[in-house]
Amino acid sequence: MGVAVTGVGIICALGTNQDEVMASFRAHASGIGPAQHLPTRHRDDYVFGEVPLSNAALAAQQGLPARLSRTILLSHHAAREAYASVPATLREEQRVGFISATSVGGMDKTESFFKDYVQASTAGDLRQVINHDCGKSTDFVAEKLGIHDFVTTISTACSSSANAIMLGARMIESGQLDIVVAGGADPLTRFTFNGFNTLMIVDRQQSRPLDASREGLNLGEGAAYVVLMRADLAAASGANVFCQLSGFGNTNDAHHQTALSDDGEGPFLAMTQALAAANLQPADIGYVNLHGTGTENNDLAEGAAIRRIFGEAVPKLSSTKSFTGHTLAASGAIEAVFSALAVRDGLMFPNFSFATPVEGPALRPVQQFHVDTSVRHVLSNSFGFGGNCSSLLFSRA
Amino acid sequence: MALFIHGIGSVDPAPALGHAPEPAEARAGNRLHAIEPNYLDFIDARASRRMSRIVKMGIAAAVQAVRGSGGGPVDGVVAGTGWGCLEDTVAFLQKLVVNGEDMLSPTSFIYSTHNTIAAQVAYHLKCRGYNNTFSHRNISFESALIDAQLLAHEQPAQRLLVGGIDELTDTSFTVLSRLKTFKSQQPGGPLDELYDQGTPGTWAGEGATFFLVSGEAGPTARAQLLAVRTVSFGTPEKAAAVARQLLTANQLTWVDLLITGENGDQENDAAIQRFATDFGHSGPVHKFKHLCGEYPTASAFALRLGAELLAGTESTPRPADIPRTILIYNRFQQQHQSLMLLQAC
């Protein structure tokens, strides 16, 4: 049947919509810098990929109350941009789903609640903690957008929104839905920042994925959604088709709760499945948007998997996390947006900086933002805690 | 797109469904707690020491489901959890708030993510196949079932573990109590006193229930799930209309038994009455939340109840009082509604 990508919405450290984000790439301006809004005492010691707006400013842009969780404010911002591409007639006549993803839910609000709660179990503002569960933000945004035929939330750590996009495509292919807004959102929180920091995988400087000098990731935040549409409906309705979602793979590395296996078996299987689903060969791939967190373990394992699949003939590849930071559950969808644009417009996204390849995989990323219209097929990788590995494959329509 | 249930495993407040647990055994005030097995029957001692309670509950239920199916490899794991790994989440949050952002250890953070249960099940079974976790309030388990149903449709021979898991902790009980989720009066009588009190609130519950399912029938199949649907932001009457469509689509005109998710809260239960009236069911109705309490994935307990009732006899001809078709309808407060249609094999 085929599933087309017909709309995108994005908010991250690079900008609050698709145009702003692309302008940042064209100017080679990364979003990594000191945090202005995350209330961490490590603010001066680390850099972040923070969305440069306060909750109040984010809320005002959307006509929403500022007391909402940052997860909701980011999710609604990007989902609204994506869904604006769907005309009212299709919204009314077709079966539409909203599949979102988050790893921390309303943790930003729960942190505030807990500060008082630990003093006395009768203390703490309940209006904060009601945001805690992952489904809260999804339901809020679905109701605002008027989507009700199917609504759910996926939470598989850093691969969450790639899995949301995958499920959306499968529900369209099986005939259960016609249009799905799929993606995810995660805000910066002290919970996640300190969690990654205790693992000693946060770089104090801007992250350098694939570079021998890499020392870890930068934490980021954001949200992104793609509109997936039944391909025949997209054609019949004259939708602006970015690309097809031609394949996907979901596997578990089953090796370790927080580290990938040395040979990258989970990533290898996910990419292999995606290629097989699309009936493509490795040589067909023109660009890979890597998971590329910049940790020692990720770059070795993902690099090993890339070498196992592509051998010496490695396609153009890069990690955009050196521009956005690692946006956790949002990263799969943010990078799906980049991948869709890479297919449609031939945009080749660079690493922010690169000097020396990592010994072993020895991958060399794209270093300049440029256009390569020969690219027909793009792979996007997302891996997470718990060994969850997902790959999405986007192809020219 | 029928999904055949080949094995069931559960760690919940009512381990032996045939006879309801003694109230004193499973209930403490307004809380029903899971009666836990000896985990060493499922997990080796060294691995077990590192695991949080919810992960142990999940692995024990998953292993029981695999054993119940006669053993064999597992091709994928799909889980639903509304609350996630609360114990580790609260542990890390507490240290963060009390100690400030220093002197933290990573262990509880590492195991705090919602996908930890499905991930640890996959790790335990060395399953490198499909792996997914849903966390969407009271339809977390139904979302996982929908995903499993798609997988079975795509490759019917796959053997999949699909489950619903939620734990209750002191912190979540305290916070949910302050949100007036539970009844204010303390129970003292039999478990079914949960119902018909005409008061707001319910009892807290928890449980981990896994099913070994596939798209193929075979000799081990105990029941088949004909359909699963969620109804978001709709009335009970809309859910009843969807239920009638599901029956029609499966060439049924009625079901032998309706299983419903009354939880003792007068508003919640009145909405279920509206559903039952509009759906027009005239046969018997079973309730289940007096056995497991209220939690986001309590519908997994209901599916266990339904599947075990359908599989209840091996005698032929089948006794007339054993149902052949069951519809499960669940809801919680103003959140989502769900429907599961089951048939005997």
XYZ file of C-alpha atoms in Angstrom:
742
model
C 0.000 0.000 0.000
C 2.759 2.448 0.926
C 2.992 5.165 3.519
C 3.921 8.751 2.605
C 5.365 11.473 4.822
C 3.252 14.558 4.018
C 4.063 16.987 6.813
C 6.596 17.729 9.526
C 6.757 19.782 12.698
C 9.817 20.378 14.838
C 11.070 22.369 17.803
C 14.552 21.954 19.229
C 17.621 23.946 20.199
C 18.032 24.963 16.528
C 14.669 26.703 16.261
C 10.957 26.579 16.913
C 9.819 25.421 13.464
C 11.100 23.793 10.299
C 12.274 27.050 8.692
C 14.214 28.237 11.736
C 15.861 24.846 12.171
C 16.960 24.728 8.528
C 18.290 28.308 8.734
C 20.486 27.207 11.651
C 21.920 24.339 9.605
C 22.586 26.630 6.636
C 24.463 29.007 8.950
C 26.280 26.057 10.616
C 25.023 27.415 13.952
C 24.560 24.724 16.577
C 22.037 24.971 19.390
C 24.488 23.787 22.037
C 25.279 26.246 24.796
C 24.658 27.207 28.407
C 21.187 26.472 29.798
C 18.985 29.510 30.376
C 15.905 27.741 31.712
C 16.847 24.336 33.175
C 17.147 24.919 36.935
C 20.268 22.826 37.472
C 23.151 23.777 39.683
C 25.437 22.357 36.986
C 24.313 25.085 34.602
C 27.732 26.708 34.380
C 29.699 23.464 34.087
C 27.921 21.873 31.139
C 26.375 22.783 27.808
C 22.900 21.804 26.646
C 20.687 21.712 23.577
C 17.969 23.811 25.158
C 14.975 25.266 23.314
C 15.660 28.996 23.724
C 12.244 29.864 25.156
C 10.877 29.870 28.695
C 7.687 27.969 29.482
C 5.853 31.288 29.608
C 7.100 32.265 26.152
C 6.338 28.829 24.717
C 2.844 28.928 26.187
C 2.195 32.455 24.925
C 3.159 31.464 21.369
C 0.477 28.800 21.419
C -2.203 30.486 23.498
C -1.809 27.903 26.247
C -1.506 28.324 30.029
C 2.096 28.567 31.255
C 1.461 26.103 34.100
C 1.459 23.153 31.653
C 4.400 20.776 31.652
C 7.230 21.638 29.268
C 6.582 18.247 27.652
C 3.085 19.373 26.677
C 4.285 22.803 25.507
C 6.956 21.268 23.251
C 4.751 18.425 22.006
C 1.828 20.665 21.088
C 4.141 23.175 19.388
C 5.585 20.619 16.982
C 2.446 18.493 16.510
C 0.417 21.586 15.620
C 2.979 22.578 12.973
C 2.878 19.093 11.457
C -0.909 18.729 11.528
C -1.392 22.142 9.884
C -0.386 20.382 6.643
C -3.557 18.260 6.746
C -6.615 19.982 5.252
C -9.860 20.107 7.265
C -11.699 17.810 4.867
C -9.180 15.027 5.403
C -9.198 15.581 9.171
C -12.959 15.080 9.176
C -13.367 12.313 6.616
C -10.374 10.069 7.327
C -9.443 7.915 10.305
C -6.684 9.860 12.071
C -4.384 8.696 14.877
C -1.956 10.450 17.217
C 0.968 8.309 18.394
C 3.385 10.151 20.635
C 6.443 9.207 22.623
C 8.139 10.454 25.749
C 10.591 9.013 28.221
C 10.068 11.350 31.177
C 6.443 12.476 30.792
C 5.815 15.431 33.089
C 8.957 14.877 35.150
C 9.754 18.618 35.098
C 6.603 19.175 37.164
C 7.094 16.071 39.309
C 10.512 17.396 40.361
C 8.864 20.550 41.708
C 6.172 18.519 43.460
C 8.714 16.220 45.030
C 10.770 19.025 46.496
C 7.880 19.749 48.857
C 6.643 16.169 49.125
C 9.872 14.907 50.704
C 9.365 17.448 53.504
C 5.868 16.154 54.281
C 3.728 13.665 52.403
C 0.817 16.066 52.724
C 2.790 18.801 50.919
C 3.407 19.398 47.225
C 1.082 20.952 44.650
C -1.077 18.180 43.170
C -1.627 20.233 40.007
C 2.034 19.543 39.206
C 2.131 15.805 39.811
C -0.970 15.106 37.695
C 1.290 15.739 34.692
C 3.592 12.875 35.605
C 2.422 9.960 33.476
C 3.519 9.599 29.848
C -0.021 9.614 28.477
C -0.923 13.013 29.924
C 0.853 15.086 27.276
C -0.369 12.832 24.458
C -4.010 13.130 25.527
C -3.744 16.889 25.934
C -2.304 17.370 22.442
C -4.664 14.855 20.793
C -7.681 16.656 22.250
C -6.335 20.065 21.204
C -5.789 18.813 17.663
C -9.151 17.021 17.636
C -7.632 13.598 16.925
C -9.535 10.711 18.495
C -9.634 7.638 16.241
C -6.528 6.190 17.897
C -4.316 7.687 20.589
C -1.394 6.105 22.401
C 2.110 6.689 23.782
C 5.307 4.699 23.350
C 8.138 4.833 25.886
C 11.249 2.915 24.863
C 13.811 5.418 26.127
C 15.865 7.038 23.340
C 14.241 5.012 20.537
C 10.688 5.985 21.559
C 9.618 8.266 18.737
C 11.169 6.082 16.022
C 8.902 3.334 17.334
C 5.926 5.720 17.315
C 6.546 6.439 13.619
C 6.938 2.720 12.926
C 3.648 1.850 14.644
C 1.874 4.626 12.752
C 3.075 3.214 9.434
C 2.043 -0.318 10.381
C -1.447 0.797 11.403
C -1.839 2.522 8.037
C -0.510 -0.487 6.151
C -2.911 -2.805 7.981
C -5.845 -0.580 7.047
C -6.729 0.555 10.575
C -5.920 4.225 10.038
C -5.507 6.585 7.048
C -3.458 9.394 8.605
C -1.198 9.320 11.678
C 0.615 12.170 13.397
C 3.581 10.337 14.945
C 6.618 11.496 16.882
C 7.591 12.452 20.388
C 8.693 15.022 22.945
C 11.066 15.243 25.882
C 12.032 18.350 27.866
C 15.312 18.892 29.647
C 14.911 17.840 33.264
C 17.260 17.602 36.198
C 16.204 13.947 36.478
C 17.564 12.963 33.061
C 20.553 15.299 33.090
C 21.779 14.024 36.459
C 20.960 10.460 35.476
C 23.189 10.599 32.411
C 25.769 12.570 34.351
C 26.051 9.855 37.033
C 26.824 7.441 34.201
C 29.700 9.760 33.316
C 28.679 9.978 29.662
C 27.939 13.724 29.497
C 30.582 15.853 27.785
C 31.262 19.243 29.386
C 32.023 20.629 25.938
C 30.041 20.362 22.731
C 29.731 16.686 21.814
C 31.903 15.256 19.022
C 30.261 12.076 17.704
C 32.574 9.887 15.566
C 35.608 11.905 16.620
C 38.416 10.188 18.511
C 38.295 12.965 21.122
C 34.616 12.419 21.978
C 33.766 12.320 25.663
C 30.040 11.800 25.712
C 26.744 13.396 24.846
C 25.093 16.768 25.416
C 21.560 16.549 26.687
C 18.984 18.355 24.569
C 15.234 18.793 24.394
C 12.551 19.176 21.811
C 9.697 17.593 19.953
C 8.995 16.537 16.398
C 6.179 14.871 14.518
C 5.680 13.617 10.991
C 2.356 13.236 9.242
C 2.093 9.740 7.794
C -0.568 9.208 5.153
C -1.788 6.278 3.080
C 0.183 6.770 -0.136
C -2.858 6.583 -2.428
C -4.703 9.100 -0.260
C -1.669 11.404 -0.334
C -1.605 11.210 -4.142
C -5.367 11.654 -4.534
C -5.532 14.610 -2.158
C -2.569 16.421 -3.700
C -0.601 16.374 -0.447
C 2.973 17.683 -0.374
C 4.793 14.341 -0.298
C 8.260 14.555 1.286
C 9.073 10.863 0.821
C 7.854 7.353 1.514
C 8.515 5.510 4.743
C 9.736 2.449 2.887
C 11.100 0.246 5.664
C 11.795 -0.123 9.351
C 13.353 -2.506 11.834
C 12.919 -2.971 15.577
C 15.168 -5.290 17.577
C 16.622 -5.720 21.032
C 20.356 -5.998 21.572
C 19.664 -8.185 24.684
C 23.177 -7.424 25.911
C 23.114 -4.818 28.711
C 20.651 -2.324 30.223
C 22.667 0.754 29.178
C 25.410 -0.384 26.781
C 25.321 -1.807 23.278
C 27.208 -4.992 22.376
C 30.684 -4.536 20.905
C 29.685 -5.876 17.506
C 26.493 -3.786 17.461
C 24.257 -6.803 16.926
C 21.000 -4.959 17.792
C 21.774 -1.988 15.497
C 22.955 -4.391 12.770
C 19.703 -6.371 12.928
C 17.540 -3.214 12.978
C 19.224 -1.757 9.870
C 19.195 -5.145 8.132
C 15.462 -5.539 8.785
C 14.757 -2.034 7.481
C 16.670 -2.752 4.260
C 14.881 -6.081 3.798
C 11.455 -4.526 4.435
C 12.148 -1.957 1.713
C 13.666 -4.592 -0.573
C 16.851 -2.528 -0.875
C 20.577 -3.279 -0.856
C 23.140 -1.399 1.275
C 24.468 0.256 -1.897
C 21.063 1.924 -2.408
C 21.460 3.999 0.758
C 22.669 7.555 0.098
C 22.814 8.929 3.640
C 22.606 7.589 7.196
C 21.481 9.805 10.062
C 23.270 8.030 12.881
C 22.076 7.644 16.449
C 25.542 9.133 17.079
C 25.299 10.212 20.707
C 29.022 10.833 21.074
C 29.533 8.279 23.832
C 32.416 5.902 23.499
C 30.153 2.855 23.543
C 27.619 4.113 21.000
C 30.141 5.187 18.416
C 31.987 1.860 18.601
C 28.869 -0.338 18.501
C 27.010 1.673 15.852
C 30.236 2.002 13.883
C 30.770 -1.764 14.000
C 27.212 -2.333 12.760
C 27.669 0.209 9.928
C 30.896 -1.537 8.839
C 29.191 -4.954 8.970
C 26.464 -3.727 6.628
C 28.330 -1.375 4.305
C 31.903 -2.649 4.492
C 34.236 -0.199 2.735
C 31.383 1.384 0.741
C 29.984 3.489 3.588
C 27.421 6.076 2.409
C 27.403 9.703 3.530
C 26.537 9.798 7.212
C 26.500 12.112 10.208
C 25.162 12.699 13.688
C 22.965 15.782 13.990
C 23.098 15.433 17.790
C 26.195 17.652 17.737
C 23.738 20.439 16.722
C 20.626 19.517 18.718
C 21.966 17.613 21.707
C 20.483 14.223 22.545
C 16.759 14.856 22.815
C 15.988 11.350 24.147
C 12.459 10.245 23.218
C 12.181 13.101 20.694
C 15.404 12.279 18.871
C 14.015 9.595 16.545
C 11.327 11.966 15.269
C 13.632 15.008 15.062
C 16.026 12.953 12.965
C 13.125 11.533 10.928
C 12.314 15.126 9.964
C 15.944 15.661 8.870
C 15.863 12.358 6.989
C 12.629 13.262 5.186
C 14.224 16.539 4.085
C 17.392 14.693 3.054
C 15.302 12.551 0.694
C 13.062 15.306 -0.657
C 15.632 18.078 -1.081
C 18.911 16.127 -1.050
C 19.997 18.002 2.085
C 23.119 16.489 3.641
C 23.359 17.288 7.334
C 26.849 17.622 8.840
C 28.488 16.916 12.159
C 29.257 20.212 13.850
C 32.950 19.479 14.085
C 35.229 16.611 13.226
C 38.956 16.062 13.150
C 40.122 12.497 13.808
C 38.164 9.306 13.153
C 37.540 6.808 15.948
C 39.961 3.935 15.799
C 38.166 0.806 14.648
C 35.078 1.852 12.686
C 36.974 4.900 11.328
C 33.845 6.607 9.998
C 34.128 10.099 8.503
C 30.968 12.196 8.755
C 29.627 14.864 6.419
C 31.270 18.123 7.541
C 29.493 20.760 5.462
C 25.781 21.249 5.002
C 25.226 20.720 1.274
C 22.817 19.439 -1.347
C 23.202 16.059 -3.021
C 20.198 15.346 -5.212
C 21.455 11.879 -6.084
C 20.304 10.604 -2.694
C 17.233 8.392 -3.023
C 17.175 6.404 0.227
C 18.048 7.485 3.795
C 18.422 5.399 6.956
C 17.851 6.869 10.422
C 18.984 5.058 13.578
C 17.676 5.343 17.140
C 18.866 3.215 20.042
C 18.013 3.329 23.724
C 18.461 2.008 27.233
C 17.234 -1.541 27.566
C 18.809 -2.495 24.243
C 15.960 -1.068 22.169
C 17.215 -0.517 18.596
C 15.167 0.949 15.758
C 15.923 1.990 12.194
C 13.663 3.875 9.814
C 14.169 3.966 6.051
C 12.899 6.874 3.960
C 12.775 6.741 0.160
C 11.937 9.011 -2.726
C 8.239 8.883 -3.552
C -6.443 -11.001 12.738
C -7.149 -13.362 15.617
C -4.501 -13.667 18.285
C -4.273 -17.104 19.882
C -3.364 -17.290 23.571
C -1.053 -20.225 24.244
C 0.240 -19.429 27.700
C -0.657 -17.139 30.606
C 1.475 -15.990 33.520
C 0.464 -13.590 36.243
C 1.703 -12.106 39.499
C -1.332 -10.348 40.945
C -3.541 -10.266 44.047
C -5.555 -13.336 42.922
C -3.139 -16.069 41.830
C -5.785 -18.829 41.829
C -8.726 -17.447 39.910
C -11.038 -20.357 40.706
C -11.218 -19.267 44.321
C -10.979 -15.615 45.283
C -8.166 -14.820 47.736
C -8.962 -14.345 51.399
C -9.439 -10.611 51.954
C -6.872 -10.635 54.747
C -4.271 -12.178 52.440
C -4.496 -9.767 49.516
C -5.919 -6.612 51.061
C -4.450 -4.040 53.418
C -6.894 -1.192 53.912
C -7.823 0.104 50.474
C -4.889 -1.637 48.788
C -4.796 -4.996 47.079
C -1.244 -6.202 46.638
C 0.194 -8.870 44.377
C 0.820 -12.214 46.068
C 4.358 -12.816 44.903
C 5.785 -16.211 43.987
C 9.190 -17.493 44.998
C 11.142 -15.622 42.327
C 13.937 -18.190 42.453
C 11.573 -20.466 40.512
C 11.973 -18.044 37.603
C 15.161 -16.008 38.032
C 18.549 -17.047 39.370
C 19.499 -15.608 42.734
C 22.322 -13.380 41.512
C 20.259 -11.709 38.791
C 17.263 -11.451 41.100
C 19.176 -9.434 43.714
C 19.808 -6.653 41.212
C 16.185 -6.414 40.069
C 13.454 -4.137 41.306
C 10.145 -5.650 42.356
C 8.273 -4.696 39.174
C 10.954 -6.249 36.970
C 10.837 -9.472 38.988
C 7.035 -9.519 38.768
C 7.253 -9.006 35.016
C 9.893 -11.653 34.391
C 8.082 -14.217 36.588
C 4.832 -13.614 34.689
C 6.596 -13.783 31.328
C 8.421 -17.014 32.156
C 5.165 -18.566 33.463
C 3.475 -17.663 30.170
C 6.266 -19.253 28.140
C 6.203 -22.402 30.292
C 2.409 -22.520 30.064
C 2.695 -22.625 26.286
C 4.934 -25.686 26.541
C 8.178 -23.701 26.262
C 10.065 -22.754 23.143
C 11.627 -19.608 21.735
C 10.076 -16.137 21.944
C 10.218 -13.876 18.883
C 9.203 -10.562 20.438
C 8.148 -8.782 23.637
C 5.498 -6.052 23.861
C 4.614 -4.507 27.210
C 2.203 -1.940 28.530
C 2.696 -0.055 31.787
C 0.782 3.014 32.871
C 3.015 3.953 35.780
C 6.350 2.478 34.708
C 9.133 1.586 37.117
C 7.984 3.706 40.045
C 10.283 2.258 42.702
C 13.459 3.231 40.842
C 11.996 6.507 39.571
C 11.092 7.593 43.101
C 14.441 6.383 44.481
C 16.422 8.530 42.040
C 14.083 11.497 42.404
C 14.292 11.348 46.179
C 18.100 11.338 46.162
C 18.102 14.156 43.614
C 15.850 16.304 45.762
C 17.380 15.424 49.137
C 21.091 15.232 48.233
C 20.966 17.973 45.665
C 22.597 17.248 42.347
C 25.665 15.611 43.799
C 26.649 12.227 45.148
C 24.085 10.379 43.071
C 24.511 6.798 41.963
C 23.271 5.747 38.535
C 21.666 2.407 39.419
C 18.105 3.528 40.059
C 18.228 5.908 37.065
C 19.320 3.109 34.766
C 16.332 0.971 35.723
C 13.809 3.820 35.918
C 12.801 3.930 32.248
C 9.409 2.519 31.308
C 10.914 0.011 28.877
C 13.003 -1.684 31.584
C 10.495 -4.515 32.085
C 10.229 -5.549 28.429
C 13.984 -5.029 28.069
C 14.813 -7.246 31.034
C 12.385 -9.912 29.809
C 14.176 -9.845 26.432
C 17.561 -9.969 28.130
C 16.462 -12.858 30.356
C 15.130 -14.835 27.373
C 17.919 -13.696 25.013
C 15.234 -12.452 22.647
C 16.698 -10.116 20.006
C 13.395 -9.740 18.165
C 10.795 -7.002 18.246
C 10.601 -5.101 21.531
C 8.223 -2.304 22.442
C 6.681 -0.609 25.484
C 3.506 1.453 25.671
C 2.669 3.854 28.463
C -0.706 5.390 27.850
C -2.765 5.457 31.033
C -5.511 2.832 31.206
C -5.026 1.645 27.609
C -1.307 0.848 27.929
C -1.983 -2.912 27.788
C -4.552 -2.631 24.995
C -2.003 -0.638 22.948
C 0.501 -3.465 23.442
C -2.150 -5.986 22.334
C -2.874 -3.955 19.197
C 0.853 -3.970 18.401
C 1.052 -7.750 19.013
C -1.991 -8.278 16.815
C -0.269 -6.353 13.999
C 2.883 -8.440 14.446
C 0.857 -11.660 14.314
C -0.867 -10.404 11.175
C 2.499 -9.588 9.565
C 4.094 -12.929 10.532
C 1.520 -15.362 12.005
C 4.055 -17.963 13.159
C 5.815 -15.568 15.544
C 5.535 -16.413 19.239
C 5.125 -13.147 21.121
C 4.999 -12.174 24.761
C 2.499 -9.412 25.423
C 1.779 -8.125 28.899
C 0.520 -5.436 31.234
C 2.525 -4.516 34.316
C 1.995 -1.940 37.058
C 3.298 -1.781 40.594
C 1.867 0.112 43.523
C 4.354 1.798 45.846
C 3.829 3.667 49.105
C 4.550 6.916 47.297
C 2.100 6.290 44.471
C -0.555 5.147 46.954
C -0.078 8.312 49.018
C -0.175 10.637 46.003
C -3.145 8.871 44.379
C -4.952 8.957 47.744
C -4.466 12.705 47.913
C -5.937 12.871 44.416
C -9.022 11.132 45.881
C -8.601 8.030 43.743
C -9.429 5.657 46.567
C -12.367 5.214 48.907
C -12.150 7.018 52.216
C -13.904 4.300 54.236
C -11.872 1.239 55.253
C -13.160 -2.136 54.077
C -13.675 -5.055 56.424
C -15.918 -7.590 54.697
C -15.639 -9.788 51.617
C -13.838 -8.480 48.531
C -17.014 -7.834 46.548
C -18.054 -5.186 49.047
C -16.064 -2.929 46.711
C -19.227 -2.496 44.642
C -22.568 -0.815 45.214
C -21.538 1.429 48.078
C -22.696 4.535 46.218
C -19.480 6.355 47.142
C -16.622 7.808 45.125
C -13.238 6.150 44.827
C -11.896 2.639 44.365
C -9.253 0.313 45.822
C -5.658 0.397 44.697
C -4.273 -2.624 42.900
C -1.315 -3.903 40.958
C -0.250 -6.818 38.847
C 1.960 -8.245 36.108
C 0.235 -10.423 33.519
C 1.867 -11.799 30.379
C 0.409 -13.820 27.512
C 2.285 -15.977 25.025
C 0.400 -15.349 21.794
C 0.702 -16.062 18.092
C -1.323 -15.766 14.926
C -1.549 -19.547 14.665
C -3.899 -21.840 16.589
C -2.289 -25.237 17.292
C -2.887 -27.649 20.172
C -1.755 -25.330 22.971
C -4.186 -22.500 22.131
C -6.473 -21.820 25.082
C -8.529 -18.942 23.719
C -8.458 -16.482 20.859
C -8.660 -12.742 20.955
C -10.842 -11.813 17.983
C -10.533 -8.068 18.385
C -9.151 -5.334 20.617
C -10.183 -1.689 20.313
C -9.634 1.483 22.266
C -12.145 4.332 22.371
C -10.653 7.711 23.236
C -12.564 10.828 24.314
C -15.939 9.137 23.653
C -19.149 8.360 25.523
C -20.157 4.899 26.808
C -22.713 4.841 23.997
C -19.960 5.340 21.427
C -18.064 2.393 22.949
C -21.267 0.308 22.789
C -21.624 1.142 19.095
C -18.021 0.054 18.509
C -18.734 -3.160 20.456
C -21.718 -3.944 18.204
C -19.527 -3.337 15.126
C -16.924 -5.760 16.501
C -19.573 -8.455 16.973
C -20.927 -7.937 13.462
C -17.450 -8.013 11.954
C -16.897 -11.378 13.659
C -20.269 -12.849 12.636
C -21.608 -12.752 16.177
C -24.971 -11.443 17.335
C -24.364 -11.716 21.085
C -21.713 -12.784 23.607
C -22.196 -15.396 26.333
C -20.499 -13.311 28.997
C -19.681 -9.658 29.545
C -16.714 -8.806 31.798
C -16.792 -5.205 32.993
C -14.388 -2.926 34.825
C -16.540 -1.556 37.655
C -14.201 -0.271 40.351
C -16.662 0.828 43.030
C -16.530 4.507 42.084
C -20.135 5.591 41.589
C -19.445 7.756 38.513
C -17.210 5.183 36.840
C -19.722 2.410 37.491
C -22.683 4.468 36.314
C -20.859 4.958 32.991
C -20.377 1.184 32.745
C -24.111 0.718 33.336
C -24.776 3.120 30.466
C -22.492 1.005 28.280
C -24.183 -2.272 29.294
C -27.675 -0.858 28.733
C -26.809 0.560 25.322
C -24.938 -2.573 24.254
C -28.023 -4.586 25.155
C -26.374 -7.564 26.823
C -28.905 -9.845 28.535
C -26.618 -12.667 29.731
C -24.356 -12.919 32.756
C -21.873 -10.206 33.722
C -18.640 -10.686 35.670
C -16.775 -7.940 37.481
C -13.065 -8.309 38.277
C -11.591 -5.316 40.070
C -12.531 -6.646 43.527
C -9.943 -9.356 42.760
C -7.081 -7.192 41.477
C -7.851 -3.606 42.462
C -7.642 -0.626 40.125
C -4.467 0.045 38.120
C -3.749 1.212 34.582
C -3.172 -2.295 33.183
C -5.938 -4.055 35.168
C -7.431 -5.012 31.784
C -4.596 -7.550 31.430
C -5.994 -9.225 34.550
C -9.446 -9.166 32.915
C -8.058 -10.812 29.787
C -6.500 -13.506 31.975
C -9.867 -14.043 33.670
C -11.673 -14.252 30.330
C -9.150 -16.587 28.711
C -9.134 -18.930 31.710
C -12.943 -19.044 31.757
C -12.999 -19.936 28.044
C -10.357 -22.602 28.533
C -12.116 -23.869 31.666
C -12.929 -27.341 30.449
C -11.489 -30.000 28.219
C -14.635 -32.126 28.240
C -16.765 -32.558 25.132
C -19.461 -31.724 24.546
C -18.778 -28.442 26.193
C -21.045 -27.838 29.225
C -23.689 -25.211 28.498
C -22.669 -22.956 31.376
C -19.118 -22.471 30.105
C -18.997 -19.466 27.816
C -17.745 -19.604 24.232
C -17.622 -15.843 23.656
C -16.704 -13.025 26.029
C -16.598 -9.270 25.639
C -14.425 -7.300 28.081
C -15.252 -3.625 28.570
C -12.974 -1.467 30.703
C -12.721 2.177 31.632
C -11.217 4.257 34.416
C -12.715 7.587 35.434
C -12.700 10.009 32.516
C -9.786 8.356 30.706
C -10.086 5.922 27.804
C -12.423 2.972 27.159
C -11.405 -0.379 25.765
C -12.995 -3.506 24.308
C -11.590 -7.014 23.926
C -13.581 -9.738 22.174
C -12.647 -13.318 23.029
C -13.708 -16.699 21.713
C -13.033 -20.278 22.803
C -10.729 -22.335 20.604
